[in-house]
Coordinates of C-alpha atoms and ligand atoms in Angstrom, one line a residue:
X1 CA 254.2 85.7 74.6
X2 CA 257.0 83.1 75.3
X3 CA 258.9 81.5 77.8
X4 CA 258.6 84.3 80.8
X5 CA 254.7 83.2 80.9
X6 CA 255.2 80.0 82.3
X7 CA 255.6 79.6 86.1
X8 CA 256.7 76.4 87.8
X9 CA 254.6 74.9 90.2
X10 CA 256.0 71.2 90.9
X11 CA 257.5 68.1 89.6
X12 CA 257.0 64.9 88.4
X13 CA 257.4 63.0 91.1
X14 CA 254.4 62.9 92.6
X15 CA 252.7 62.1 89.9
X16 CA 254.1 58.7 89.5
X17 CA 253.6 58.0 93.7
X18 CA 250.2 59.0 93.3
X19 CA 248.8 58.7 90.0
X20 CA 245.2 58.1 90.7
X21 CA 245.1 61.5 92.0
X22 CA 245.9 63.2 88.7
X23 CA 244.1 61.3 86.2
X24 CA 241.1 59.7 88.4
X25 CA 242.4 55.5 87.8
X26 CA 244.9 53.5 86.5
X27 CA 242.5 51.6 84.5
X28 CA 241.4 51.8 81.1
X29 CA 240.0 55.5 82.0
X30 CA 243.6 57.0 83.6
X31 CA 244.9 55.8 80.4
X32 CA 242.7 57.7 78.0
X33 CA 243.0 60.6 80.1
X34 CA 246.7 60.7 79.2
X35 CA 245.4 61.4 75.6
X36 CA 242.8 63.9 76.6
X37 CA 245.5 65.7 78.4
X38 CA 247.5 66.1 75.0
X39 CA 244.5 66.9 73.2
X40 CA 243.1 69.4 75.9
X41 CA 246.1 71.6 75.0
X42 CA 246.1 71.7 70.9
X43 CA 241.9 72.5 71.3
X44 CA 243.5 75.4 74.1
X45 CA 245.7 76.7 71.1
X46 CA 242.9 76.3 68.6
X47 CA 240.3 78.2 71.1
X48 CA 243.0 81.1 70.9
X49 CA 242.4 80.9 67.1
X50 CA 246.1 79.5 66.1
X51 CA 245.1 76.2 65.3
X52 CA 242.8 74.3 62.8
X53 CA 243.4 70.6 63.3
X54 CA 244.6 67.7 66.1
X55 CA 245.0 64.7 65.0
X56 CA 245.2 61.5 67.2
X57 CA 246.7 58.2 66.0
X58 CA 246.4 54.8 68.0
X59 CA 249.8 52.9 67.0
X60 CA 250.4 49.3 67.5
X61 CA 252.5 48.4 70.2
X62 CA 250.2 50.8 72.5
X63 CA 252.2 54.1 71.4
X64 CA 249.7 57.0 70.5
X65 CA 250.7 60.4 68.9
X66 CA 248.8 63.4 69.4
X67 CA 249.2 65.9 66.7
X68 CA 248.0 69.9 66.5
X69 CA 248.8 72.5 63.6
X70 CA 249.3 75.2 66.2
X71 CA 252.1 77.5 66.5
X72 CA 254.1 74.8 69.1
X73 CA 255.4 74.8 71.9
X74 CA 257.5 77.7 72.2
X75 CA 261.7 76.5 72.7
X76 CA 263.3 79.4 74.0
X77 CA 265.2 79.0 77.2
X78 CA 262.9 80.1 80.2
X79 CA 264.4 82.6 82.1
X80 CA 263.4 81.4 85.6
X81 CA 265.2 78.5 85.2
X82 CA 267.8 76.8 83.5
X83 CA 265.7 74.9 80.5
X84 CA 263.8 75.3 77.1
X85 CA 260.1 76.7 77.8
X86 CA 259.2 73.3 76.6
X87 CA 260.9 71.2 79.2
X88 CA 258.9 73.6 81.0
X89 CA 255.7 72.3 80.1
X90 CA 256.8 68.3 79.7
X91 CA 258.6 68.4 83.1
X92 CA 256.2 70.7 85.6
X93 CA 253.2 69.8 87.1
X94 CA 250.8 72.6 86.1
X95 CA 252.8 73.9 83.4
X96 CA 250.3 73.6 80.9
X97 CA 251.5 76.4 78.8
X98 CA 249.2 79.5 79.3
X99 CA 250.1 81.1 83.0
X100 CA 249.9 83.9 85.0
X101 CA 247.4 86.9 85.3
X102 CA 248.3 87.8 81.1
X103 CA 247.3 84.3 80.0
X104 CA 244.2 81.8 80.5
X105 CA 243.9 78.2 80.1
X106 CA 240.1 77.4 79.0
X107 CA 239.6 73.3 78.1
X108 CA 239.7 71.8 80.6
X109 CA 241.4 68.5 81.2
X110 CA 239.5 66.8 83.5
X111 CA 241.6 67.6 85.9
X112 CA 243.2 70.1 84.1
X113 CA 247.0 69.1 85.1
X114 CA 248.8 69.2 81.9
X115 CA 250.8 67.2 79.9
X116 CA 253.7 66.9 82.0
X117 CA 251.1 64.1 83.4
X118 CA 251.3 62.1 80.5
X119 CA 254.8 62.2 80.5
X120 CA 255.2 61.2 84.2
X121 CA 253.2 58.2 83.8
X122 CA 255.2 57.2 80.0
X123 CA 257.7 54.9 80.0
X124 CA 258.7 57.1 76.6
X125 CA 257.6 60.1 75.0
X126 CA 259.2 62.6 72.5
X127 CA 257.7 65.5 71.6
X128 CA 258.1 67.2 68.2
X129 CA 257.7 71.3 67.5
X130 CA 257.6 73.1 64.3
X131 CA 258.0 76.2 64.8
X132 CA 260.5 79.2 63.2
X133 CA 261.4 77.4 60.6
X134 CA 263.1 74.2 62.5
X135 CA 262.0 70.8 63.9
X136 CA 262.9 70.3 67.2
X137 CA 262.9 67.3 69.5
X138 CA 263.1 65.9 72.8
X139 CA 262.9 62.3 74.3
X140 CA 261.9 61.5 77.9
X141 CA 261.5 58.2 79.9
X142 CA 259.1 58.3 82.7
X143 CA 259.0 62.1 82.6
X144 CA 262.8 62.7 82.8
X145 CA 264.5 64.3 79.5
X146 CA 267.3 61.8 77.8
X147 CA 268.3 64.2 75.6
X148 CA 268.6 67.9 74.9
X149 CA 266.4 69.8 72.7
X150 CA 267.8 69.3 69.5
X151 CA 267.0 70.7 65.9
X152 CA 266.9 67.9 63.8
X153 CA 265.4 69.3 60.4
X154 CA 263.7 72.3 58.5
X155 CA 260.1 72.8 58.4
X156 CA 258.4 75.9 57.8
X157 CA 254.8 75.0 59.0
X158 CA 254.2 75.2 62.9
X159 CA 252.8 72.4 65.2
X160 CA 253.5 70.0 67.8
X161 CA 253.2 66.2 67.7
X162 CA 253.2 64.1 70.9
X163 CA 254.1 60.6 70.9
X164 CA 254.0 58.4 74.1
X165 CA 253.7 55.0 75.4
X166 CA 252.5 54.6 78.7
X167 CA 254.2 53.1 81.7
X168 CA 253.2 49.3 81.9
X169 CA 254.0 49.7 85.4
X170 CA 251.7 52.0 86.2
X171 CA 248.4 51.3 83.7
X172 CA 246.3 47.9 84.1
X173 CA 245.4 48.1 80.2
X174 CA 247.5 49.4 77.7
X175 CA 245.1 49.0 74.7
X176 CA 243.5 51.7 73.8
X177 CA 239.8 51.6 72.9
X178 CA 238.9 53.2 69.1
X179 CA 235.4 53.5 70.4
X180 CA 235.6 55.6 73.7
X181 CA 237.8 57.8 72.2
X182 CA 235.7 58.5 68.9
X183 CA 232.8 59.1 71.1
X184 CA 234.9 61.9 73.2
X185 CA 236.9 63.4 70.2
X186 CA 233.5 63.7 68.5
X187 CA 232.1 65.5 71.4
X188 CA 235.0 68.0 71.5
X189 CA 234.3 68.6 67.9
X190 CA 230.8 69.4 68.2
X191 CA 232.0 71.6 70.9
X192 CA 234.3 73.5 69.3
X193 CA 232.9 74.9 66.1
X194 CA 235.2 74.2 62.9
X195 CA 238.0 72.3 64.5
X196 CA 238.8 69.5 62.9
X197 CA 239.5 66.2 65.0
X198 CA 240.9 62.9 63.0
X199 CA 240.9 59.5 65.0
X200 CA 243.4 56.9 63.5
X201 CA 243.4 53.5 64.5
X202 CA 246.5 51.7 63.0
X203 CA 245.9 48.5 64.9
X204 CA 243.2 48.0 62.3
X205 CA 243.0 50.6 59.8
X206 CA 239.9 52.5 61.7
X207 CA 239.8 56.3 61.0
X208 CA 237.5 59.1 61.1
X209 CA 237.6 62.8 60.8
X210 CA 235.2 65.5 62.4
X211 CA 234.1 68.9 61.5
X212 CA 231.5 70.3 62.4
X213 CA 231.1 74.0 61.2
X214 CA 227.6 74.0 63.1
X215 CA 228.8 73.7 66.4
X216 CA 226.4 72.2 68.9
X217 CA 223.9 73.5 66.4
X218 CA 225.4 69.7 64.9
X219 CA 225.7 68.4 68.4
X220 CA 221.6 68.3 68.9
X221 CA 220.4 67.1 65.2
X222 CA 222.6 64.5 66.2
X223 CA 221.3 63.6 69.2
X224 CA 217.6 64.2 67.4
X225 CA 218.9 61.8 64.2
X226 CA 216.2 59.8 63.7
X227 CA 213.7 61.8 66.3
X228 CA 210.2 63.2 64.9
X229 CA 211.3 66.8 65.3
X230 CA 209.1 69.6 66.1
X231 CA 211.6 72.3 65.0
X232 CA 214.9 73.8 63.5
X233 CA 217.0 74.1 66.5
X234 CA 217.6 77.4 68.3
X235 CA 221.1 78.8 68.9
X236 CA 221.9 81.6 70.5
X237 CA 225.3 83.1 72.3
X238 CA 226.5 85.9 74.2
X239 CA 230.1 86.5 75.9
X240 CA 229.9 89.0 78.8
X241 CA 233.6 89.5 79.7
X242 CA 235.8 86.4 79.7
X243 CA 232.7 84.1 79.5
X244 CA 230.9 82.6 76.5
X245 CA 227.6 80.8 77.0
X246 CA 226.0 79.1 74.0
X247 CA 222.3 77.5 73.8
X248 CA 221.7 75.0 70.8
X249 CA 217.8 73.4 71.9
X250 CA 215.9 71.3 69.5
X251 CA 212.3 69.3 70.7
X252 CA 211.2 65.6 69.6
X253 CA 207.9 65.0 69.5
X254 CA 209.0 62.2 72.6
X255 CA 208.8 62.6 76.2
X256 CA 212.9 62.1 77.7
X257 CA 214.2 65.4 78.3
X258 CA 217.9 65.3 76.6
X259 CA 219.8 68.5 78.0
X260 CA 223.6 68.1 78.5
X261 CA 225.6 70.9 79.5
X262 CA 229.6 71.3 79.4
X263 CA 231.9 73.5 81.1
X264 CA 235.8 74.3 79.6
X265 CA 234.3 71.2 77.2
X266 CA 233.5 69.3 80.6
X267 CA 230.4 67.7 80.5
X268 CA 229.2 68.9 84.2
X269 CA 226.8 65.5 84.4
X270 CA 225.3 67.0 87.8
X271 CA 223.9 69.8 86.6
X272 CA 224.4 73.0 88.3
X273 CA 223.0 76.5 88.5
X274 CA 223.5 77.2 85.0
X275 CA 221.2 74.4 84.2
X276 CA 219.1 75.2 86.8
X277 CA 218.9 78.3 86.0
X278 CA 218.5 77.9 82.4
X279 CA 215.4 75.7 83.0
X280 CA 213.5 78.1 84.8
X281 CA 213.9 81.2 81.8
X282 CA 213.1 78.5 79.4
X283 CA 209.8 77.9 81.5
X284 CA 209.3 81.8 82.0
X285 CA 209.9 83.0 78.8
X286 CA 207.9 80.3 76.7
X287 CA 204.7 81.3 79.4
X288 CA 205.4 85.2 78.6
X289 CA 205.1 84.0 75.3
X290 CA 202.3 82.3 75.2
X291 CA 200.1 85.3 77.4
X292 CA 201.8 88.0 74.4
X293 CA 200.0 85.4 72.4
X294 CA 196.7 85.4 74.5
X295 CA 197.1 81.6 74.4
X296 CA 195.3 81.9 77.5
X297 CA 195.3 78.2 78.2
X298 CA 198.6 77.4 78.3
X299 CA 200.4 78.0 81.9
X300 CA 203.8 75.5 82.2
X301 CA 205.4 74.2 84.4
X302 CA 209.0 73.7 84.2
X303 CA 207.9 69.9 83.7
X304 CA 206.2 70.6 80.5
X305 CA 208.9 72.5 79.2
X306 CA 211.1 69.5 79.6
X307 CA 209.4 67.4 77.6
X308 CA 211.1 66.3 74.6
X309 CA 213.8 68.9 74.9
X310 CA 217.3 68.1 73.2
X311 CA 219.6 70.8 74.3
X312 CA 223.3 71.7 74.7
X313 CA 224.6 74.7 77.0
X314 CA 228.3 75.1 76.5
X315 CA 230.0 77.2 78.7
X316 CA 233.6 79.2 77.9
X317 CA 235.2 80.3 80.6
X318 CA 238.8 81.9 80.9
X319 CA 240.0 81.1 84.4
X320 CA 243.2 82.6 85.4
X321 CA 245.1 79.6 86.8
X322 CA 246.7 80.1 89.6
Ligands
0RA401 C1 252.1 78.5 75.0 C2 252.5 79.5 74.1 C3 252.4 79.1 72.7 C4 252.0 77.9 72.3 C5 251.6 77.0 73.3 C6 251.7 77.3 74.6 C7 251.2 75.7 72.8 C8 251.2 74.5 73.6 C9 250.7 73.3 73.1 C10 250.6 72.0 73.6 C11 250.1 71.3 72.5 N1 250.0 72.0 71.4 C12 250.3 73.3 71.7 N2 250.3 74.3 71.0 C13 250.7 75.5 71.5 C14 252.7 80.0 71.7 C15 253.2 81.4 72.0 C16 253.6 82.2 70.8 O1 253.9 81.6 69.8 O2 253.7 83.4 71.0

């Protein structure tokens, strides 16, 4: 795997005409997105097993660095075209890093355009990789490099660190808020099983680490934290092919049905035939349990079943992009 992997699609341009269309608003939203974007691709390295921790640190003066212990960005020259495979993936639409028919991209941004988005809409970014042995760097303002890839010291553990402040042309807000992106970060954690995500707020010291080795196992005692259970949760997985579906479901002796399901860590908040779907085995397997049982009574209805449910379906899918 290296540079020959990653195909070009477009520039940056666009993105800075149009950036509503890439990251959904220019409001406080757009501007977190820029974060999610960085973070989307350290969980995309950790979900091909290379990486064990991201880190994400709001700065004062509205910079914010996202960091991952992956193997970074790879540096060598891309032989398409006349640039470091990184400039690649800071400089191309689309050029997330993990291309063609050989490679996959699962998270999901939410709209799953890379980091060469963030870049566009910075006023500066550099971007750190450890990797082989070196440090390298390169600086950028509004998405265009300043400098040339440069080695500027010896490391040998591996990683990338982005570190950006957005364009106060483009963003309404510039302030980042510790408490929407604790909320997301702790969702992706509970999604991805054992990867640890830190939040750092130096603005005001705030910081908080997550790791959950129970997955969405954690995910629905959570929700159920202070609930009147009425059992252990159930968990179960399966991966046919290139797609992993896991079930983590957990009732409360209440009546508001809790069942969230996610998509490439995308929480798909209209439903959709895997929910669908998943509601009407629920309902036809707890009846063919209850008539193995000769609980002769008991006939539900997909209502019923509802009632009091906490669940979590994650869904894993490898889409080739492009
Ligand atoms: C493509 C290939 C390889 C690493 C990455 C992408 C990568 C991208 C990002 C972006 C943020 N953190 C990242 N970590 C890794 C590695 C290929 C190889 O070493 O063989």
């Amino acid at each position: 795997y290296g540079a020959k992997n990653i195909q070009v699609l477009e520039g940056l341009q666009a993105v800075r005409k149009r950036p509503a269309m890439y990251i959904g608003s220019v409001g406080l939203r757009g501007l977190h997105h820029l974060i999610y974007e960085a973070v989307d691709n350290s969980i995309d390295e950790a979900l091909a097993g290379h990486c064990t921790k991201v880190a994400v640190i709001i700065h004062k003066n509205n910079w914010a660095t996202i960091q991952d212990n992956g193997r970074g960005i790879p540096v060598d020259k891309h032989p398409k075209f006349n640039m470091s495979a990184l400039e690649v993936v800071m400089t191309k639409l689309h050029a997330g890093g993990k291309f063609d028919k050989n490679t996959y991209k699962v998270s999901g941004g939410l709209h799953g355009v890379g980091i060469s988005v963030a870049n566009a809409l910075s006023e500066k970014l550099y971007v750190e990789v450890k990797r082989g042995g070196n440090v390298y760097r390169q600086d950028y303002v509004m998405g265009k490099p300043t400098n040339k890839l440069t080695i500027i010291g010896q490391n040998s553990d591996t990683g990338t660190k982005v570190s950006f402040l957005a364009d106060k042309g483009i963003f309404e807000t510039l302030e980042y808020s510790y408490d929407t992106l604790l909320v997301r970060l702790r969702e992706l954690s509970f999604l991805n099983k054992g990867l640890e995500i830190k939040i750092t707020d130096e603005r005001n010291k705030k910081e908080r680490i997550f790791q959950y080795k129970g997955g969405i196992v954690s995910f629905v005692r959570y929700l159920n934290y202070k609930k009147e259970v009425l059992n252990d949760p159930i968990y179960f997985s399966k991966e046919v092919k290139d797609v992993k579906v896991e079930v983590a479901l957990q009732y409360n002796v209440g009546f508001v049905e809790g069942v969230f399901s996610f998509v490439n860590n995308i929480n798909t908040h209209d439903g959709g035939t895997h929910l669908v779907g998943f509601k009407t085995a629920l309902t036809r397997t707890l009846n063919n349990y209850a008539e193995r049982m000769k609980m002769k009574d008991v006939k539900l209805s997909s209502m019923d079943v509802r009632e009091g449910l906490i669940g979590i379906i994650s869904i894993k899918m490898h889409s080739p992009q492009f």
